[in-house]
Short mmCIF file of C-alpha atoms in Angstrom, two decimals:
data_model
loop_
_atom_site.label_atom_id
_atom_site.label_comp_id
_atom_site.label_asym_id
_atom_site.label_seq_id
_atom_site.Cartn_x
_atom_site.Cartn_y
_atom_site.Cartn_z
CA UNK E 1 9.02 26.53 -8.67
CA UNK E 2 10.53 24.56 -11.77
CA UNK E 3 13.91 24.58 -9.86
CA UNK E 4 12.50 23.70 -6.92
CA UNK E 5 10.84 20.45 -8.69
CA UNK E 6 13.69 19.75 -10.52
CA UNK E 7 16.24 19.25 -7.44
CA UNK E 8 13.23 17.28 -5.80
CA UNK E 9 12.96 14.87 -8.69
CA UNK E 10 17.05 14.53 -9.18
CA UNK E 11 16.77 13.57 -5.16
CA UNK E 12 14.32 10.79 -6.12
CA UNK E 13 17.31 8.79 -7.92
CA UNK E 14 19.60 7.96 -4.72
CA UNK E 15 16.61 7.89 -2.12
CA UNK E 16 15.61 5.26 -4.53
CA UNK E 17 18.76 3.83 -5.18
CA UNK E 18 19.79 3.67 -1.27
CA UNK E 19 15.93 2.10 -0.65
CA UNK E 20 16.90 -0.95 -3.35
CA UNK E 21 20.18 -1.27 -1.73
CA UNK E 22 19.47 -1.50 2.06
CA UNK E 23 16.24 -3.95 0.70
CA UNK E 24 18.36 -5.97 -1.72
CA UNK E 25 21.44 -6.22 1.35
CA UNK E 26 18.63 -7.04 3.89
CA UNK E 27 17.26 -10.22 1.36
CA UNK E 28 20.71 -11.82 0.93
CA UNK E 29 21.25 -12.45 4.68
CA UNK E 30 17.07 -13.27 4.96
CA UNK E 31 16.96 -17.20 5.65
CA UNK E 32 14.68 -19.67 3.37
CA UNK E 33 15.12 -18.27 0.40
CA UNK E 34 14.20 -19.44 -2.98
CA UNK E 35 16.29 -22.68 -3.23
CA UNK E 36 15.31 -23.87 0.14
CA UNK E 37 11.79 -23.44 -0.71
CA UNK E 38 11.68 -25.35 -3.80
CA UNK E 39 14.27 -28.38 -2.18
CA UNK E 40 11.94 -28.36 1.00
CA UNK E 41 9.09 -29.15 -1.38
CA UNK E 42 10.42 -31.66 -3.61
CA UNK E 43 11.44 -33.29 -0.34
CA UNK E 44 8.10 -32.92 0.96
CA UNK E 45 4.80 -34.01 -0.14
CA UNK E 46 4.22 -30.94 -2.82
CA UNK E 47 5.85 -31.64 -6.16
CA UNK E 48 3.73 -29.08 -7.95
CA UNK E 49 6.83 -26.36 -7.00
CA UNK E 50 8.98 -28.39 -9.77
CA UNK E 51 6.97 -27.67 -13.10
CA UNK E 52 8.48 -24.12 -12.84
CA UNK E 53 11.80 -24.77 -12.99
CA UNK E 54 13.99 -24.66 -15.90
CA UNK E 55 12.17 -25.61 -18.54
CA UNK E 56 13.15 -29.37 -17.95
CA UNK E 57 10.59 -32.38 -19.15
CA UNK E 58 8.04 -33.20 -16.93
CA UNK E 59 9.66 -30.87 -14.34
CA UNK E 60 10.63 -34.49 -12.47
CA UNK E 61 12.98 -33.65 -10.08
CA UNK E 62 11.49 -34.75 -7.61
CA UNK E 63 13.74 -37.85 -9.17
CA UNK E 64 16.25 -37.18 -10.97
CA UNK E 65 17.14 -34.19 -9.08
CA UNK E 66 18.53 -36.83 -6.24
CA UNK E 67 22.07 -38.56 -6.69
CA UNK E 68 22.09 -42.64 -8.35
CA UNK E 69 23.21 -43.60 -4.94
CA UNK E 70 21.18 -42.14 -2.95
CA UNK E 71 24.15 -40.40 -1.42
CA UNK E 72 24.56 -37.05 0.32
CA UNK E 73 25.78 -34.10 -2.31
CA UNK E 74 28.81 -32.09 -1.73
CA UNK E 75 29.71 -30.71 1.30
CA UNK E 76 29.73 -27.46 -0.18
CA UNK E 77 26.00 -27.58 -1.29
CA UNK E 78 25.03 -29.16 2.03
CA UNK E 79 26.80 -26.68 3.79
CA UNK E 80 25.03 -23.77 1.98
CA UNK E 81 21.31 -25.08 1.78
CA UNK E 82 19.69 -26.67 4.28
CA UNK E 83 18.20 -29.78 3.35
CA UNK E 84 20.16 -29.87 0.32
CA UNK E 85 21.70 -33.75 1.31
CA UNK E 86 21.19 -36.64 -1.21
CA UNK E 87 20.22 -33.72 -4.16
CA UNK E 88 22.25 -33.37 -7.00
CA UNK E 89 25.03 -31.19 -7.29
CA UNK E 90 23.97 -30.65 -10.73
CA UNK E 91 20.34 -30.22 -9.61
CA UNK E 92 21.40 -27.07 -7.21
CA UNK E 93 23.62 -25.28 -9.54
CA UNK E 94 20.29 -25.60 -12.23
CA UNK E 95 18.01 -24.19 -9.32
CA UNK E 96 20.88 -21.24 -8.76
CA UNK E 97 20.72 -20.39 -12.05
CA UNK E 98 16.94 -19.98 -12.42
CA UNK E 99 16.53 -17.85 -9.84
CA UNK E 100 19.96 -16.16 -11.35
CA UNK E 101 21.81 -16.81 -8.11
CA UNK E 102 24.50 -18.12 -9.73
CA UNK E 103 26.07 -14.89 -9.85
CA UNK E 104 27.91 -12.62 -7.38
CA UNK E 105 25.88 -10.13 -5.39
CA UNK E 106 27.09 -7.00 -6.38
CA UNK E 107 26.83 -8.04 -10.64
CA UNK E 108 22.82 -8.96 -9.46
CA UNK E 109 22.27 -5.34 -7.82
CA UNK E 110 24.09 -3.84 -10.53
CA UNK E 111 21.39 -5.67 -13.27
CA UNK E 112 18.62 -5.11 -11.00
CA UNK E 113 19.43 -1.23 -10.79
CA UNK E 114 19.52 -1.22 -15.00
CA UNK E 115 16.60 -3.04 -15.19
CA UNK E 116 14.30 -1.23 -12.74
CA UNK E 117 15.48 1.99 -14.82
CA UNK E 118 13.78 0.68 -17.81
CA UNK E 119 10.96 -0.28 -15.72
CA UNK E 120 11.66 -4.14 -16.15
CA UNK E 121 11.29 -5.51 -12.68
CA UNK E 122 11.65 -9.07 -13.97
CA UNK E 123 9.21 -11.77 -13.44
CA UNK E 124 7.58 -13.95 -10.68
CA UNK E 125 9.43 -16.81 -9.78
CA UNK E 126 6.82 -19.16 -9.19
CA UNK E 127 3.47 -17.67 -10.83
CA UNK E 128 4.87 -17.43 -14.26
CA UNK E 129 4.16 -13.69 -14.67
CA UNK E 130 5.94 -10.28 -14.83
CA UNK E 131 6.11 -8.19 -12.17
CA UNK E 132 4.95 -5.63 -13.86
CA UNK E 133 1.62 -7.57 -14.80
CA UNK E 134 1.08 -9.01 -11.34
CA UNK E 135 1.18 -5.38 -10.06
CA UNK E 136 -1.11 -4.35 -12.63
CA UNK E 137 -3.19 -7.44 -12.47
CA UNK E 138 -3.70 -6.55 -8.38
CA UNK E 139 -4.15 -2.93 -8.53
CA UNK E 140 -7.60 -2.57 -9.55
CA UNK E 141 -8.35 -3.79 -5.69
CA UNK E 142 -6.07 -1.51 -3.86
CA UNK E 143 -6.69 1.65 -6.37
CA UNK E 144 -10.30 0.42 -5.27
CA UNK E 145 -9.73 0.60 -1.29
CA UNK E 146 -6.90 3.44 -1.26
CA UNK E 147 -9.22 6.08 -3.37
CA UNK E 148 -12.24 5.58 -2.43
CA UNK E 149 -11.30 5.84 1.25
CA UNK E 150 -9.14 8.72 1.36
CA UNK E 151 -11.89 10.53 -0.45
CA UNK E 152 -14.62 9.34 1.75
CA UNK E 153 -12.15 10.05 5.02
CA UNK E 154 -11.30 13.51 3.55
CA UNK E 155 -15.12 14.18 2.78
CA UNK E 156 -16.51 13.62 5.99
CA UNK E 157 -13.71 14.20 8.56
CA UNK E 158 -13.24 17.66 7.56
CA UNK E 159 -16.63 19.20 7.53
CA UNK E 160 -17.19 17.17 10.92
CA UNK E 161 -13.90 18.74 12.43
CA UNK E 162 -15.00 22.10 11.18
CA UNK E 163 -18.34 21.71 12.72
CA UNK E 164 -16.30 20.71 15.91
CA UNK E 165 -14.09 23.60 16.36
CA UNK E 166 -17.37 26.07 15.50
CA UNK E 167 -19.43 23.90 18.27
CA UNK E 168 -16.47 23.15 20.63
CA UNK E 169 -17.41 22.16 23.91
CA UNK E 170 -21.17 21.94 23.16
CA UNK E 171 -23.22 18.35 23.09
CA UNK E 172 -22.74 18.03 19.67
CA UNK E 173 -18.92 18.21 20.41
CA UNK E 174 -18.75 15.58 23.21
CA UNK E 175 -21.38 13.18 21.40
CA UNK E 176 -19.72 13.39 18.37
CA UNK E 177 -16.40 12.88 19.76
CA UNK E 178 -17.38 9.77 22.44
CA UNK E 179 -18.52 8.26 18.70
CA UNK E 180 -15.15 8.69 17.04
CA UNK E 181 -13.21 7.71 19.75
CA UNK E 182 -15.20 4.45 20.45
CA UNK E 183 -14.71 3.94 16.90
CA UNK E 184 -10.96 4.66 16.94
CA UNK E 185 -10.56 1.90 19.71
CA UNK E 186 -11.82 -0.65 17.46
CA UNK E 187 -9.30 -2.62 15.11
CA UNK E 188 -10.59 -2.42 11.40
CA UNK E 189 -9.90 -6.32 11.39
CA UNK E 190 -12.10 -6.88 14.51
CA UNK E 191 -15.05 -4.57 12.93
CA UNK E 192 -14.62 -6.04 9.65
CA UNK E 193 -15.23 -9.24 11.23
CA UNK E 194 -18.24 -8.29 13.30
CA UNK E 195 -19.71 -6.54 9.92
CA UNK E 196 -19.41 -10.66 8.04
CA UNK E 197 -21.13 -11.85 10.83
CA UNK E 198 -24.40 -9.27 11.41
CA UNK E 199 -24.91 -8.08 7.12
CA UNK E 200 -22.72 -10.78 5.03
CA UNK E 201 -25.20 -14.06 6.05
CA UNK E 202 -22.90 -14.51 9.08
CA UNK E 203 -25.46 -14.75 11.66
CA UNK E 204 -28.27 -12.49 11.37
CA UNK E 205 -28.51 -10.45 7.65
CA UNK E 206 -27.77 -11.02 4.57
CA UNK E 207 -27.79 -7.84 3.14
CA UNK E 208 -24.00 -7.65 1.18
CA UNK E 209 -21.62 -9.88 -0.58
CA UNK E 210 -18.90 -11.77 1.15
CA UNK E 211 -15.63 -11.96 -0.70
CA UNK E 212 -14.46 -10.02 -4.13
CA UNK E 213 -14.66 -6.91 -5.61
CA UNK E 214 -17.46 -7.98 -8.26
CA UNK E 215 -20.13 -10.52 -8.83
CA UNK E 216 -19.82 -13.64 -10.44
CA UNK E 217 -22.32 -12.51 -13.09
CA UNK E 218 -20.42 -8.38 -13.44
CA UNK E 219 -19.64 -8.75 -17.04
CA UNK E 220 -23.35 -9.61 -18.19
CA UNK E 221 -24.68 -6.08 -15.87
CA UNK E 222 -25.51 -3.17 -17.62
CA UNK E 223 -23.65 -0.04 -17.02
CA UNK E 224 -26.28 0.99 -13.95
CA UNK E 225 -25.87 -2.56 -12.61
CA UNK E 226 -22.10 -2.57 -12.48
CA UNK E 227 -21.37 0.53 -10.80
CA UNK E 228 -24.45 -0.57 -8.19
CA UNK E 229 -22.47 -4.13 -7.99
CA UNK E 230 -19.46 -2.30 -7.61
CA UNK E 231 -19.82 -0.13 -4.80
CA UNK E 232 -22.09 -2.64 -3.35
CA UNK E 233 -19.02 -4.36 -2.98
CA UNK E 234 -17.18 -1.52 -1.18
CA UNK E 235 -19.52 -1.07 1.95
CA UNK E 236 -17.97 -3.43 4.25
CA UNK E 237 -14.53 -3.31 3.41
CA UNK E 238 -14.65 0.47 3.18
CA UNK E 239 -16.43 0.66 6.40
CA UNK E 240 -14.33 -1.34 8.36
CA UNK E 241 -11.09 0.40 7.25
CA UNK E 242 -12.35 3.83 7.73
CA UNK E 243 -14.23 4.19 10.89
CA UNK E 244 -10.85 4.13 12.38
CA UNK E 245 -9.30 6.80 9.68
CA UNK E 246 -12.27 9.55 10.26
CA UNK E 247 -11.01 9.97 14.10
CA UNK E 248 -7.56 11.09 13.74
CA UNK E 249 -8.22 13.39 10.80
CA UNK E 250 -11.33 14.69 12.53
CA UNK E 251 -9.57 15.49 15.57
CA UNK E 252 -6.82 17.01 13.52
CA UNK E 253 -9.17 19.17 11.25
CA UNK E 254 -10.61 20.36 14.87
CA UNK E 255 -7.70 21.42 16.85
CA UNK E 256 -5.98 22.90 13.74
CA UNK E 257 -9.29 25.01 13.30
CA UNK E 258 -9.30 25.75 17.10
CA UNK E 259 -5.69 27.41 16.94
CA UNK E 260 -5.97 29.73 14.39
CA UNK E 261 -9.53 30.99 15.18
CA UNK E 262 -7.91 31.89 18.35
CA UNK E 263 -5.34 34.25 16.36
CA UNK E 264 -5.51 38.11 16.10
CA UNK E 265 -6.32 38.32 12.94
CA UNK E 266 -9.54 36.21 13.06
CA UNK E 267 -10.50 38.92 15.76
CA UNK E 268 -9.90 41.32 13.53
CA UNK E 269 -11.55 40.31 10.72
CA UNK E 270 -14.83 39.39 13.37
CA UNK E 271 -14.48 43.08 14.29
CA UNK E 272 -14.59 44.64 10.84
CA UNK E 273 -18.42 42.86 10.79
CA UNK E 274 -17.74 39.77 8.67
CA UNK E 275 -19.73 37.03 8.36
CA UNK E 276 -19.08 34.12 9.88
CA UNK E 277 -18.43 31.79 6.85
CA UNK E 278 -16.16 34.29 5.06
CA UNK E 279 -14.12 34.39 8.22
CA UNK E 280 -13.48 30.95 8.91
CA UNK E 281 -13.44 29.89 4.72
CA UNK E 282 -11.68 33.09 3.75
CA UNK E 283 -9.54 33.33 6.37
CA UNK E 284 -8.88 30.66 9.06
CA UNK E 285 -9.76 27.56 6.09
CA UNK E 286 -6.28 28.27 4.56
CA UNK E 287 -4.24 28.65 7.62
CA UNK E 288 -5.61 25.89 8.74
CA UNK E 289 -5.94 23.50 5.98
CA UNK E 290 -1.86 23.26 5.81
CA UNK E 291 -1.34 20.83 8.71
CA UNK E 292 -4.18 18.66 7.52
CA UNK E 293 -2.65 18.34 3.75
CA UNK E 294 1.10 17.47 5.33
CA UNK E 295 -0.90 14.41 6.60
CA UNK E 296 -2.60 13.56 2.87
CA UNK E 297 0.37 11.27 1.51
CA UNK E 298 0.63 9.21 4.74
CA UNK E 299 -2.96 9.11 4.80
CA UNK E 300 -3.11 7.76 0.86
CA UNK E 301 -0.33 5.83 0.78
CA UNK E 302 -1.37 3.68 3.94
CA UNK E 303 -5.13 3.32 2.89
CA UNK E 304 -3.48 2.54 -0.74
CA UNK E 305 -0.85 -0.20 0.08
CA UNK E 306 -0.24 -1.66 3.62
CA UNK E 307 -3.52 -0.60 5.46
CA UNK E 308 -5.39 -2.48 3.64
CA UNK E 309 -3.62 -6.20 3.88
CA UNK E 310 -5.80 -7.59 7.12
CA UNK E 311 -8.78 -6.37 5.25
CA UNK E 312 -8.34 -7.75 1.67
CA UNK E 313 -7.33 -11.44 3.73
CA UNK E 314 -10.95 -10.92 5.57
CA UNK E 315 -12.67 -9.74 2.70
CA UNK E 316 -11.07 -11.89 -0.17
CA UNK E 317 -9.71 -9.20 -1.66
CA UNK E 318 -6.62 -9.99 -3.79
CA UNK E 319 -4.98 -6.37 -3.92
CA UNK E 320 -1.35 -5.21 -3.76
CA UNK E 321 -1.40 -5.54 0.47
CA UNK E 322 -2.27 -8.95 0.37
CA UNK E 323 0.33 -9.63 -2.75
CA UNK E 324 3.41 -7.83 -0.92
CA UNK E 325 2.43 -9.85 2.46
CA UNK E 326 2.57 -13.29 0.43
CA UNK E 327 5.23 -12.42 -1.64
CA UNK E 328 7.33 -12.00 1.58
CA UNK E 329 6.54 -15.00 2.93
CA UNK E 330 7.27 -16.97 0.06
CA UNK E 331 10.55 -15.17 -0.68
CA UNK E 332 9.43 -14.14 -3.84
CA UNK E 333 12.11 -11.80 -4.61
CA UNK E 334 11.84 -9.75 -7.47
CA UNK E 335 8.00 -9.15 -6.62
CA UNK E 336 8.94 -8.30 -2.96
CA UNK E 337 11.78 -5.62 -4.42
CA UNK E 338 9.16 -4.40 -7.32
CA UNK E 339 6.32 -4.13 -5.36
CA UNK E 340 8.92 -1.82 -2.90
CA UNK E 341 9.99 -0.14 -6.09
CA UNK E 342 6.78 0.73 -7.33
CA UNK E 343 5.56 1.91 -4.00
CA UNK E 344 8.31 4.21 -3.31
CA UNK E 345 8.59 6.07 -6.42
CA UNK E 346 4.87 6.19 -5.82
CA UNK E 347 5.23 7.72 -2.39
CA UNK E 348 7.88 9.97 -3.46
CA UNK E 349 6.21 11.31 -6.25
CA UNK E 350 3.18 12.16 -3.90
CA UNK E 351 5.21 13.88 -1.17
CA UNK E 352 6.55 16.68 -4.04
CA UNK E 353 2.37 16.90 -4.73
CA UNK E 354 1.88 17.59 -1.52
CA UNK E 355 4.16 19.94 -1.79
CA UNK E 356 2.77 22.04 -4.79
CA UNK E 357 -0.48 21.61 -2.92
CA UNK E 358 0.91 23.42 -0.77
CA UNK E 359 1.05 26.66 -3.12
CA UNK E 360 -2.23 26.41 -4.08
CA UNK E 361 -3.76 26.55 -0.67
CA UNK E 362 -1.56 29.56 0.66
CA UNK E 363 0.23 31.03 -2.44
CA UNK E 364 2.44 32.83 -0.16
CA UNK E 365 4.36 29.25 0.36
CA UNK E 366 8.06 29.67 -1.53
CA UNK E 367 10.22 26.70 -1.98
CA UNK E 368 12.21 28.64 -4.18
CA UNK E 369 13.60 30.18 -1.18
CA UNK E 370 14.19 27.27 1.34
CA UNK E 371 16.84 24.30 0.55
CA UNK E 372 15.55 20.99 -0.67
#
């Protein structure tokens, strides 16, 4: 098993390495980036985009970024930013170099690949932050979302799909299952709406908080208080993403179930006068529980990062999903690449769990013996 975790964690270095690349090609060609965000704004009506750059006095360039005669620049920096006409030469170049574009691509990927080694991922280029802090600053939210969901999905799905398979094709098998699918049908974005408006003080109750994670007053609650505050914070949002989550695995945990109860040696074991409970958690539980862990790191990973974006905008929740989304939009760079980064490593590090999870539930699993 040590060689087998060894080759998966020297394969982490070009799957990461070709993930950075592919992202970093994919920005260069991206349009609006950076530069033309900052010249659209000091050409527009919002000036406040100019205190962050350089270091200058005042950050006024809203005027002195713009030629004495009021003249078009270059054609060379009109050409290669839109908007760029009657701006400084001078100006651009200062603007290249603080977003350190003023340097070929390849010597930028190079830097970028020898700083993300030693975990430096650089710093935000408009919120005056690492990346590394902004990530850290955000995660409380998603850890918040991701965890407690997967463990909630995980706790109920699979004792309901259990039930299921034992019960199949009884009432408490079609009830249960017209339930889950209505739920399934149901965007979490749509629910999480329709749970503001009947329990936030939309409409009708006003029985749990609106927006954030904690109360305004959190830091003056006793220890009872907070954890209460806390979770009382959790209902919606948690509800809304995971009515939607406990289908699939439910139906997963049942049909899994279903297939290897049907094996021979479940008969068996029923005819050598077991009980039922040792037969289907001594027997068919570990057969069956290895399809439903293959599915844990999508599962995690989703509720973790990117499933959770619509709700944190709905919610108010300002989490990692929410901070890769805006990031994006406001070509924030070396957040979008760290954020990517940080959630690959992440999502390769849980795959080679899963993995040794594996082992654990059926310790007849080698991966000693199969290529990587």
């Amino acid at each position: 098993m040590a060689a087998y975790i060894a080759k998966r964690l020297l394969l982490m270095i070009p799957t990461l390495f070709g993930i950075l690349f592919f992202t970093f090609l994919i920005v260069q060609f991206l349009p609006g980036g950076p530069v033309e965000r900052i010249i659209a704004q000091i050409t527009g009506t919002d000036v406040s985009a100019t205190a962050r750059i350089g270091g200058t006095e005042g950050g006024d360039f809203g005027v002195s970024g713009r030629t004495q005669s009021g003249n078009a620049a270059d054609s060379s920096v009109s050409s290669k930013y839109r908007g760029a006409q009657g701006l400084d030469p001078e100006f651009i170049k200062q603007l290249e170099k603080q977003f350190g574009l003023d340097r070929p691509a390849h010597e930028r990927f190079a830097k970028l690949i020898w700083d993300y080694i030693r975990f430096d991922l650089g710093e935000s280029y408009y919120r005056n932050i690492s990346v590394i802090d902004l990530i850290i600053e955000k995660m409380p939210v998603s850890i918040s979302l991701g965890l407690w969901l997967t463990l909630l999905t995980y706790g109920i799905a699979i004792p309901l799909g259990i039930r299921k398979a034992v019960r199949d094709g009884t009432r408490f098998d079609i009830w249960t299952s017209t339930v889950l699918v209505i739920g399934y049908a149901i965007p979490s974005f749509v629910l999480g709406v329709l749970l503001i408006v009947f329990f936030a003080g939309g409409s009708f109750f006003d029985w749990f908080p609106l927006r954030g994670l904690t109360s305004d007053n959190w830091e003056q609650l006793g220890l009872i208080d907070k954890i209460v505050d806390y979770f009382w914070h959790l209902v919606l949002p948690l509800t809304a993403m995971g009515v939607g989550a406990f289908t699939t695995l439910t139906f997963l945990t049942k049909n899994s179930f279903l297939d290897e109860i049907s094996k021979q040696y479940v008969i068996t074991a029923r005819a050598k006068g077991l009980s039922e409970n040792r037969v289907l958690y001594g027997h068919v539980f570990r057969n069956a529980m290895l399809i439903i862990i293959a599915g844990f790191p999508g599962a995690f990973l989703g509720a973790f990062f990117s499933g959770s974006l619509l709700i944190e905008t709905i919610f108010s929740l300002d989490g990692l999903g929410l901070l890769s989304f805006k990031s994006l939009i406001d070509r924030d760079y070396p957040v979008v690449l760290g954020t990517l980064y940080i959630f690959s490593l992440l999502g390769l590090v849980v795959h080679l769990l899963t993995d040794l999870t594996y082992t654990l539930v059926d310790p007849r699993i080698d991966f000693e013996t199969r290529e990587v």
